[in-house]
Tab-separated table of C-alpha atoms in Angstrom:
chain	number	residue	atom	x	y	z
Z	1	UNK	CA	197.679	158.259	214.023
Z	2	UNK	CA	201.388	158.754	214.543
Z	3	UNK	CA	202.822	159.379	217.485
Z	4	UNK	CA	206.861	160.109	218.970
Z	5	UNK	CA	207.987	160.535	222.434
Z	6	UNK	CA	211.368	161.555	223.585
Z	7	UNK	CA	211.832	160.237	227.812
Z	8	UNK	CA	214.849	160.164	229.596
Z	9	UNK	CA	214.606	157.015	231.606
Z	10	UNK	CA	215.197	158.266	235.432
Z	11	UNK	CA	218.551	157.163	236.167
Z	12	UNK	CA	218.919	155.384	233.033
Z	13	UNK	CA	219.087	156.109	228.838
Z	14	UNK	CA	217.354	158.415	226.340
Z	15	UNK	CA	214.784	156.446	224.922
Z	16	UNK	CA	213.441	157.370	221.817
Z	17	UNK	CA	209.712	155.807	220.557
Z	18	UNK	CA	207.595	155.903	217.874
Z	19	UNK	CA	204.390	154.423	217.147
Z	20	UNK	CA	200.815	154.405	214.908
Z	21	UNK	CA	197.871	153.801	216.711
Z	22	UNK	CA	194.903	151.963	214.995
Z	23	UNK	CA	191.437	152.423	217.095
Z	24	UNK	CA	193.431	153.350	220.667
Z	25	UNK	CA	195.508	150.168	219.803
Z	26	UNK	CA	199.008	149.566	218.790
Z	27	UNK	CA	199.466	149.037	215.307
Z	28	UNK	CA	203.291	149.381	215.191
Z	29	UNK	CA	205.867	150.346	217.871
Z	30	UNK	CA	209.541	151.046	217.440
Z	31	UNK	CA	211.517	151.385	220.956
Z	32	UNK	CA	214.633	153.174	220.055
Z	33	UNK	CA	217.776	154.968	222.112
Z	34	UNK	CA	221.246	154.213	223.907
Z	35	UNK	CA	220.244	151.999	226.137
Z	36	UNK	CA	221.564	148.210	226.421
Z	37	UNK	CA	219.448	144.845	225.557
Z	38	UNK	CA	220.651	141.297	226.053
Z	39	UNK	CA	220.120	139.392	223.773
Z	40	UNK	CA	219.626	142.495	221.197
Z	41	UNK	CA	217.091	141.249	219.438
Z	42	UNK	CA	215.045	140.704	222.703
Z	43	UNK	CA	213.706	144.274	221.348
Z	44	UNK	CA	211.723	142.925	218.166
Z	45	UNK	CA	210.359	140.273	220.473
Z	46	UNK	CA	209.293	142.793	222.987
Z	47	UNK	CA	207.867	145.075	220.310
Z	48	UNK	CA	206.139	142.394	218.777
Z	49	UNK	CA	204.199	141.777	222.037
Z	50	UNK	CA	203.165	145.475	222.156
Z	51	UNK	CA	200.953	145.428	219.059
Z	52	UNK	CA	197.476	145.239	218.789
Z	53	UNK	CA	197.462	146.195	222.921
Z	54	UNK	CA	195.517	149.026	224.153
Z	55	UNK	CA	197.432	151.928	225.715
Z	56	UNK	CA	196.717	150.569	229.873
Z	57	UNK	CA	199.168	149.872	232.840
Z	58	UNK	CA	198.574	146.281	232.189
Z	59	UNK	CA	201.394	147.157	229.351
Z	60	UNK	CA	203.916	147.044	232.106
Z	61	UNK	CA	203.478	143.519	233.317
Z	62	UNK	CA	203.097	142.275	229.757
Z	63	UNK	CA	206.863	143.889	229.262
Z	64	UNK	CA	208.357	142.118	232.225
Z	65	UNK	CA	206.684	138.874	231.407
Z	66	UNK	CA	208.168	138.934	227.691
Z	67	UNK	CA	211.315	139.755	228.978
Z	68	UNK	CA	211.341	136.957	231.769
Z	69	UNK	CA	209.921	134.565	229.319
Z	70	UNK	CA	212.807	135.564	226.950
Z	71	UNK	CA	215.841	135.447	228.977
Z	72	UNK	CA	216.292	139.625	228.000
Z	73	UNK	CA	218.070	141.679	230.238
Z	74	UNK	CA	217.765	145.407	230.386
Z	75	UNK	CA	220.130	148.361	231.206
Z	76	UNK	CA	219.468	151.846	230.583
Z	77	UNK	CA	215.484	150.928	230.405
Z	78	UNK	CA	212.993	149.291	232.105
Z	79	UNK	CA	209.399	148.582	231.552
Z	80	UNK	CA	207.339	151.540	233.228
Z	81	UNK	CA	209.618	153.951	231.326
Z	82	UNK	CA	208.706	152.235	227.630
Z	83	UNK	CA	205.156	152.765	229.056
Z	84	UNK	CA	205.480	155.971	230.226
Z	85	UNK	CA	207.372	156.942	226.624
Z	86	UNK	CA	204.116	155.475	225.154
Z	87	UNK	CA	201.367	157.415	226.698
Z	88	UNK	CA	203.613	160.451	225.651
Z	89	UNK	CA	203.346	159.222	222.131
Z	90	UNK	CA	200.068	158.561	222.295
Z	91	UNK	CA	199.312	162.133	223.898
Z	92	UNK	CA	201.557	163.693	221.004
Z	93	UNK	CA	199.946	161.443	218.740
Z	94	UNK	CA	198.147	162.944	215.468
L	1	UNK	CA	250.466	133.348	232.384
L	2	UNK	CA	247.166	132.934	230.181
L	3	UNK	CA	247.970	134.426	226.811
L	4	UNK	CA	246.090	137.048	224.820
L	5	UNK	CA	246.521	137.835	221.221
L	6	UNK	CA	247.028	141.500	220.273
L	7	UNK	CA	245.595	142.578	216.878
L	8	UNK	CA	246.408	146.213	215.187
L	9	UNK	CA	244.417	146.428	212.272
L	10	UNK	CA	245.129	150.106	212.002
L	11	UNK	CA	242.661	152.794	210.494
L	12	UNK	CA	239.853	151.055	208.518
L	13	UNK	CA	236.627	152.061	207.278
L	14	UNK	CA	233.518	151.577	209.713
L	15	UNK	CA	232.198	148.767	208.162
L	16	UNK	CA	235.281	146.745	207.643
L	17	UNK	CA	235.770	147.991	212.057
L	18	UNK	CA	232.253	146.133	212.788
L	19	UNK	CA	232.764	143.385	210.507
L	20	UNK	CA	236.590	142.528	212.202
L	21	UNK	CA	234.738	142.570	215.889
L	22	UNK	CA	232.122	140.773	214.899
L	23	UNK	CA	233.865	137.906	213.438
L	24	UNK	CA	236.255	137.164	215.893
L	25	UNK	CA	233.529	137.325	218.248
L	26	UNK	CA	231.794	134.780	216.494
L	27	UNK	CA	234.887	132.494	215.111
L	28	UNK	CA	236.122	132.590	219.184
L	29	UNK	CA	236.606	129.074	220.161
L	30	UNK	CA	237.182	128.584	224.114
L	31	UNK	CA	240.760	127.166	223.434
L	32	UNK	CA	241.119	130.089	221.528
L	33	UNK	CA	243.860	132.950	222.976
L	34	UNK	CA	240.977	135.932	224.242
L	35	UNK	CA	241.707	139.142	221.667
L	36	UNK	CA	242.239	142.470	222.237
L	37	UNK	CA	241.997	144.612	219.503
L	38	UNK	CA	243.342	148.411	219.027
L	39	UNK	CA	241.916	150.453	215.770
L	40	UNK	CA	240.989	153.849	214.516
L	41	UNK	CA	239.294	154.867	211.555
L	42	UNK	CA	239.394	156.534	208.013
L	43	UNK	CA	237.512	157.620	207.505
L	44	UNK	CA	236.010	159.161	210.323
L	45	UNK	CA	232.411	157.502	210.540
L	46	UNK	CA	229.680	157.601	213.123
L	47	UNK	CA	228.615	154.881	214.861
L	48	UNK	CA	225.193	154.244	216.048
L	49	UNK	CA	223.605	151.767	218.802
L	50	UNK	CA	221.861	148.414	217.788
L	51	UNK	CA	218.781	150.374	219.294
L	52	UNK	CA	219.143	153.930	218.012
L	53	UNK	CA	217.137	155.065	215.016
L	54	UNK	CA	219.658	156.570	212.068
L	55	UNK	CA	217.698	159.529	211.046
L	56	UNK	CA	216.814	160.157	214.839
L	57	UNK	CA	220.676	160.346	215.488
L	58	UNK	CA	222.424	161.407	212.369
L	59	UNK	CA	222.410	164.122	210.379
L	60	UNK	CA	222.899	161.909	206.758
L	61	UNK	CA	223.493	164.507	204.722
L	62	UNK	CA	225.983	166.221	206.501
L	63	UNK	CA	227.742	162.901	206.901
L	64	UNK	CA	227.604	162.009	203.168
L	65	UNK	CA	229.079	165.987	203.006
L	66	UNK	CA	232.297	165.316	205.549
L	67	UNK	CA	232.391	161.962	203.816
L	68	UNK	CA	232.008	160.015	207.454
L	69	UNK	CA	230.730	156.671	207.050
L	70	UNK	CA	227.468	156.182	209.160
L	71	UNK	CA	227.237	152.095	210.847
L	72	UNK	CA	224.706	150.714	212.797
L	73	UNK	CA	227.105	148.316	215.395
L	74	UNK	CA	226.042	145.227	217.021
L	75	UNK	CA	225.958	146.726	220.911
L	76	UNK	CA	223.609	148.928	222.367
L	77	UNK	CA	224.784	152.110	223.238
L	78	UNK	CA	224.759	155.890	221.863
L	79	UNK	CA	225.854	157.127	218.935
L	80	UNK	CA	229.541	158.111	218.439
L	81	UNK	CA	231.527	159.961	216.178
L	82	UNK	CA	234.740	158.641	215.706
L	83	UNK	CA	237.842	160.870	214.868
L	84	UNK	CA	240.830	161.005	217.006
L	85	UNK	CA	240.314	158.242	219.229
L	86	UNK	CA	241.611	154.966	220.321
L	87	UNK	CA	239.126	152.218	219.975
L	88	UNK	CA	239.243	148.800	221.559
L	89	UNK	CA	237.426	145.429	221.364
L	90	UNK	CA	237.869	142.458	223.751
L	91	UNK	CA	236.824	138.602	222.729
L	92	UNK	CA	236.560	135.634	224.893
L	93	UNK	CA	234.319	132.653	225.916
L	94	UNK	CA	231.759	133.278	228.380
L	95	UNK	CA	232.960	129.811	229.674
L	96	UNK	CA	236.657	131.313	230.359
L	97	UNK	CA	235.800	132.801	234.057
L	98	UNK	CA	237.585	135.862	232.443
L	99	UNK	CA	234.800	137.744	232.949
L	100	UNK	CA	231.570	137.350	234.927
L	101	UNK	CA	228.533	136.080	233.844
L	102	UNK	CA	226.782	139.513	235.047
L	103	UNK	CA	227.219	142.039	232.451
L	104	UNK	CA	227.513	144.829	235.184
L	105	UNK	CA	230.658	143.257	236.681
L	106	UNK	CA	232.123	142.279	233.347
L	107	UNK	CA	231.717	145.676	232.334
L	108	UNK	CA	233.688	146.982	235.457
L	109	UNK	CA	236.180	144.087	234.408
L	110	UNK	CA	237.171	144.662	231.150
L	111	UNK	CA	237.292	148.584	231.275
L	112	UNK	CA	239.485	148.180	234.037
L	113	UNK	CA	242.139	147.357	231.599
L	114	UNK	CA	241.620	150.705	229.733
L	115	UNK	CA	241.883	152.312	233.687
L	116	UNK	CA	245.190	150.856	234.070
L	117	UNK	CA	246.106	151.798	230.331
L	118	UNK	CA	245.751	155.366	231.220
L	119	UNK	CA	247.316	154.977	234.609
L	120	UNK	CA	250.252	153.881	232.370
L	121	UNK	CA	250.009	157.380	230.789
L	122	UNK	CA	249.776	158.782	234.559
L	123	UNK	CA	246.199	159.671	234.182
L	124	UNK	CA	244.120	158.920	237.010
L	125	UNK	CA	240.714	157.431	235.646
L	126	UNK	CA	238.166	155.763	237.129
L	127	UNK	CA	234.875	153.094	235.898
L	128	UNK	CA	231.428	154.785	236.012
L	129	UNK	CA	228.519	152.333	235.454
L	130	UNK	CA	227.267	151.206	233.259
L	131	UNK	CA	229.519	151.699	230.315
L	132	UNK	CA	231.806	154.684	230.929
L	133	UNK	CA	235.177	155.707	232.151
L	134	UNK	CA	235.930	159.045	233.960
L	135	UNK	CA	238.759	161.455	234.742
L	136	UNK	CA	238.522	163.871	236.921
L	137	UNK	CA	233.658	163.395	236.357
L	138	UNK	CA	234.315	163.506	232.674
L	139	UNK	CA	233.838	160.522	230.484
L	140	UNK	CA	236.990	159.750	228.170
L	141	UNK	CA	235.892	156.675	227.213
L	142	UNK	CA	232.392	154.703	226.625
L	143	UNK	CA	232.064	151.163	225.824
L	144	UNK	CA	229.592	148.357	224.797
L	145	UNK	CA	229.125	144.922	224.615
L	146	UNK	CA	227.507	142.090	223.399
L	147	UNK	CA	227.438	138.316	223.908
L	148	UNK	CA	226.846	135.292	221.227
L	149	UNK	CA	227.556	131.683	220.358
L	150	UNK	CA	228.755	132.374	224.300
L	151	UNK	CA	231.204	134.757	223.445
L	152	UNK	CA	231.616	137.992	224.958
L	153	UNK	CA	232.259	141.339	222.715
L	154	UNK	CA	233.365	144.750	224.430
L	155	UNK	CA	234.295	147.361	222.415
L	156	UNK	CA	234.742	151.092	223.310
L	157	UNK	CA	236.911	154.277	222.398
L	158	UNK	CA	239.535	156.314	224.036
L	159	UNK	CA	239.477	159.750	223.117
L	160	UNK	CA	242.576	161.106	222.171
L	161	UNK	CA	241.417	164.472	221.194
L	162	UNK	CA	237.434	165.900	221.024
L	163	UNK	CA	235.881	168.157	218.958
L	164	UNK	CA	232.160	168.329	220.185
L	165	UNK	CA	231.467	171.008	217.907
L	166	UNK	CA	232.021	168.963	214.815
L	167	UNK	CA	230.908	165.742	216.644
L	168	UNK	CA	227.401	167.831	216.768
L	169	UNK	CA	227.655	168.786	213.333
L	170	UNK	CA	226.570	165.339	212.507
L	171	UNK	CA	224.899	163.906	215.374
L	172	UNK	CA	220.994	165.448	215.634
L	173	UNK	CA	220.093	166.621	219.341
L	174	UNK	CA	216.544	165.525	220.419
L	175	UNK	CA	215.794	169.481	220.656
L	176	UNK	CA	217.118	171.531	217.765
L	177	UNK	CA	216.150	174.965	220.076
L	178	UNK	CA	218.356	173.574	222.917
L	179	UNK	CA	221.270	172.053	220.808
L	180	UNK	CA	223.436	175.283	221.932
L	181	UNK	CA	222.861	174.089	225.702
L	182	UNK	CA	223.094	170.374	224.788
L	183	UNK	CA	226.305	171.345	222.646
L	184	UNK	CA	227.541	173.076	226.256
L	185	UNK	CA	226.841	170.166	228.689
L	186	UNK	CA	228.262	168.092	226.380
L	187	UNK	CA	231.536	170.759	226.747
L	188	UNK	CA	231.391	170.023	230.213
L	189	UNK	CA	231.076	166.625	230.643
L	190	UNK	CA	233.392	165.332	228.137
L	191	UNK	CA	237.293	165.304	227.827
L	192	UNK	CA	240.008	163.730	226.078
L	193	UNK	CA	243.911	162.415	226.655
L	194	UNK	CA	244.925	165.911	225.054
L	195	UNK	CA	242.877	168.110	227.170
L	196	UNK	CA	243.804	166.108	230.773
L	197	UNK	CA	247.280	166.012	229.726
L	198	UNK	CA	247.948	169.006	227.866
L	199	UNK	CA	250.314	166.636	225.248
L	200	UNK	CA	249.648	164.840	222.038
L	201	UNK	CA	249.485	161.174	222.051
L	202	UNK	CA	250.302	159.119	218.711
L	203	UNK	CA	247.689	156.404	218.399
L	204	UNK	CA	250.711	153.574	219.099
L	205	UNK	CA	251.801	155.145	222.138
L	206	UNK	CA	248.116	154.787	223.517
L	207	UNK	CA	248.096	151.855	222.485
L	208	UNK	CA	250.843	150.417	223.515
L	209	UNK	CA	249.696	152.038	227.200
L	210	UNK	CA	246.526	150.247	226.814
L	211	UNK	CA	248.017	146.621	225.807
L	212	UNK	CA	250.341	146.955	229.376
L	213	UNK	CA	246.653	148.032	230.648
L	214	UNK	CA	245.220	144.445	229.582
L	215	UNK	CA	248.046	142.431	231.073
L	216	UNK	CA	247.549	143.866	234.205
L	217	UNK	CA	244.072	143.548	234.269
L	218	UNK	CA	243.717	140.124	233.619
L	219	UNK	CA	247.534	139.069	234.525
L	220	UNK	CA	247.757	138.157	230.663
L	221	UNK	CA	250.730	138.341	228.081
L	222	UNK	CA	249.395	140.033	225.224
L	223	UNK	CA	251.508	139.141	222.011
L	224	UNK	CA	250.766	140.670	218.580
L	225	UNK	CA	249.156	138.375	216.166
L	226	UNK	CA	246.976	138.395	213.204
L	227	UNK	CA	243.536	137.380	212.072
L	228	UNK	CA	243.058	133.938	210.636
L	229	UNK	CA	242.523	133.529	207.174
L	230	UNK	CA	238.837	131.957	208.397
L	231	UNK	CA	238.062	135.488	210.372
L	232	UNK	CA	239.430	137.543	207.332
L	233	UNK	CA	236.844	135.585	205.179
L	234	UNK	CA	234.235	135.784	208.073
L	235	UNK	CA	235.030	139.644	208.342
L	236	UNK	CA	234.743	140.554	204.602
L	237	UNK	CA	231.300	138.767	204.285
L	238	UNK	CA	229.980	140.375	207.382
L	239	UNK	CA	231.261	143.650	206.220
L	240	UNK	CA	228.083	143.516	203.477
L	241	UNK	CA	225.815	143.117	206.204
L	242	UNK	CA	227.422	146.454	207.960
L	243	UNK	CA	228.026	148.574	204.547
L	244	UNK	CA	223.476	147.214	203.577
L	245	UNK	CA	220.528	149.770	203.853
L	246	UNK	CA	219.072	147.057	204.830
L	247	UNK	CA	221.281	146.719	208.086
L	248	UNK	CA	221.728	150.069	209.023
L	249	UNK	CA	218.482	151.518	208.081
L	250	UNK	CA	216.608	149.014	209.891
L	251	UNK	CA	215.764	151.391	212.756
C-alpha cells in the first residue's frame, strides 16, 4: 500500500511524505519539504532507520535517537511531526 | 580590516549557479579571503530544496515549455523561481569566528549584510527566523545554507521584481482546488525592491548596495576578484552532478 501525507509542521515547514507499507510495516519512506537538515544527508540516515518499523509512538524516540546518534540538526521539522505526517499516510494509505 | 573577495559571475544557467557555490565552498581554505558572491540567471530556472521532491514542487512540463532550468541545490529550503532577482552566496571557514557555530545565529549574521544592503537603498528591512528577510511583514529575500569540509555556504535571493503569477505557473501548490487562495496569500506576503520602492533597480546597483552591505556587516573590504583556475575546474565538474537525473531526480 501507498500512502502520502501533506502536514504543516506547527510553527515550522511543509513537510511532504510518502511511503509503502508492507504488513503495517514500513517498507520505504521518503521525508520530503522546505525544511532545513544538518548534515543533509542526515535524512537518508533517518529514513533508513524508519523501515521495516511498525507505525507506533515508539517512532518518535527512534527519530531523536538517530538524530542524536548522528550529530543531525533539525529546523523547520522535528520528530513528532514526521510521525504525525506518517499516520496520515498511513490513514490515506491504499 | 579582514578582506573579502567579491565575485560577479553575472547571469548563468542554474547548474553552472550551484556548481560555482558549491565549489568554492568546498575549495575554501581557512587562509582563504571569505567570498561573497552576486549572480542572476538565464535562464530563469527553478530551484528546489535538498529535501523537496521535483514532481511534488514543479510543474516539469511547463518548465521545459518557458525553457526554465529546474536544479535540485545543496541547502534545504523551498523551492524558488528565479527571474528578476539578486542572488547571493557567502563562503568561509567554520574555524574563522565569522560566523557562529549555531546555525540560527549565523543565519541572523550573514543576512544582516543583505539588511544593511537594502538600508543602503533606504529600505528599512528586517531578519525573520529562520531564513527570511522582511520589509514592512513581507519577505524580500529567503536564504539557505549549508556547511562541509567545515565550511559554511549561505546563499539566498533578493527580489528585485515578483511575478507570483508566473512563479505559480511552474511551481505545483499542495492543493490544486486552493491554488487561487494559495496564489493570494502568496500576493500578500511577498514583495520586491520594485514594489517597496516604486523604482527600478539594475542588478549592479543592488549589488553594489549589497557589497557596502557585507563590509558593514562584518567590518570587511570586499574587493572584486575572480575564481581560481582550481574552482573553475571544480565548478565545471560539479556542474554534471547539478545538470544529472540522477541528482535532481533523486527525490
Amino acid at each position: 500500500m501507498l500512502g502520502k501525507a501533506v502536514y504543516k509542521v506547527p510553527n515550522g515547514k511543509l513537510l511532504k511524505l510518502s511511503l509503502e507499507l508492507e504488513e503495517n510495516k514500513i517498507k520505504s519512506i521518503r521525508v520530503m519539504g522546505d525544511f532545513f537538515m544538518h548534515p543533509e544527508a542526515g535524512i537518508e540516515l533517518i529514513e533508513a532507520a524508519l523501515v521495516g518499523q511498525e507505525i507506533d509512538e515508539k517512532l518518535v524516540g527512534l527519530i531523536d535517537n538517530t538524530a542524536r546518534e548522528n550529530g543531525i540538526e533539525m529546523f523547520g521539522l522535528d520528530s513528532k511531526a514526521v510521525f504525525e505526517a506518517i499516520k496520515i499516510a498511513v490513514g490515506n494509505a491504499k | 580590516m579582514t578582506e573579502f573577495r567579491l565575485l560577479e559571475t553575472g547571469f548563468l544557467d542554474g547548474f553552472t549557479n550551484m556548481a560555482i557555490d558549491e565549489a568554492v565552498m568546498l575549495g575554501h581554505k581557512l587562509e582563504d579571503a571569505p567570498t561573497v558572491r552576486f549572480y542572476g540567471w538565464k535562464p530563469h530556472a527553478v530551484s528546489i530544496g535538498y529535501f523537496q521532491g521535483i514532481g511534488e514542487e514543479v510543474d516539469l512540463p511547463r518548465a521545459k515549455e518557458l525553457g526554465a532550468d529546474v536544479v535540485r541545490r545543496i541547502t534545504g529550503g523551498g523551492a524558488v523561481f528565479h527571474e528578476r532577482e539578486l542572488t547571493y552566496s557567502f563562503v568561509c571557514s567554520e574555524a574563522s569566528k565569522l560566523v557562529s557555530k549555531n546555525i540560527m545565529e549565523s543565519y541572523e549574521k550573514i543576512c544582516g549584510a543583505i539588511v544593511k544592503g537594502l538600508d543602503e537603498l533606504g529600505v528599512e528591512a528586517s531578519f525573520a527566523p529562520l531564513n527570511d528577510i522582511i520589509v514592512s511583514g513581507r519577505k524580500i529575500s529567503g536564504s539557505a545554507q549549508t556547511r562541509r569540509n567545515g565550511n559554511v555556504l549561505q546563499h539566498g535571493t533578493l527580489l528585485l521584481e515578483v511575478s507570483v503569477d508566473k512563479m505559480f505557473s511552474l511551481l505545483k501548490v499542495p492543493n490544486e482546488k486552493m491554488k487561487g487562495k494559495i496564489v493570494q496569500d502568496v500576493k500578500q506576503r511577498v514583495t520586491s525592491l520594485e514594489q517597496e520602492t516604486g523604482r527600478e533597480y539594475s542588478f549592479l546597483d543592488v549589488a553594489e548596495a549589497m557589497r557596502k552591505g557585507f563590509e558593514k556587516a562584518f567590518d570587511a573590504k570586499v574587493i572584486l576578484g575572480e575564481l581560481s583556475s582550481e574552482e573553475k575546474k571544480l565548478a565545471k565538474k560539479i556542474r554534471e552532478k547539478f545538470a544529472s537525473r540522477e541528482w535532481n531526480f533523486r527525490r
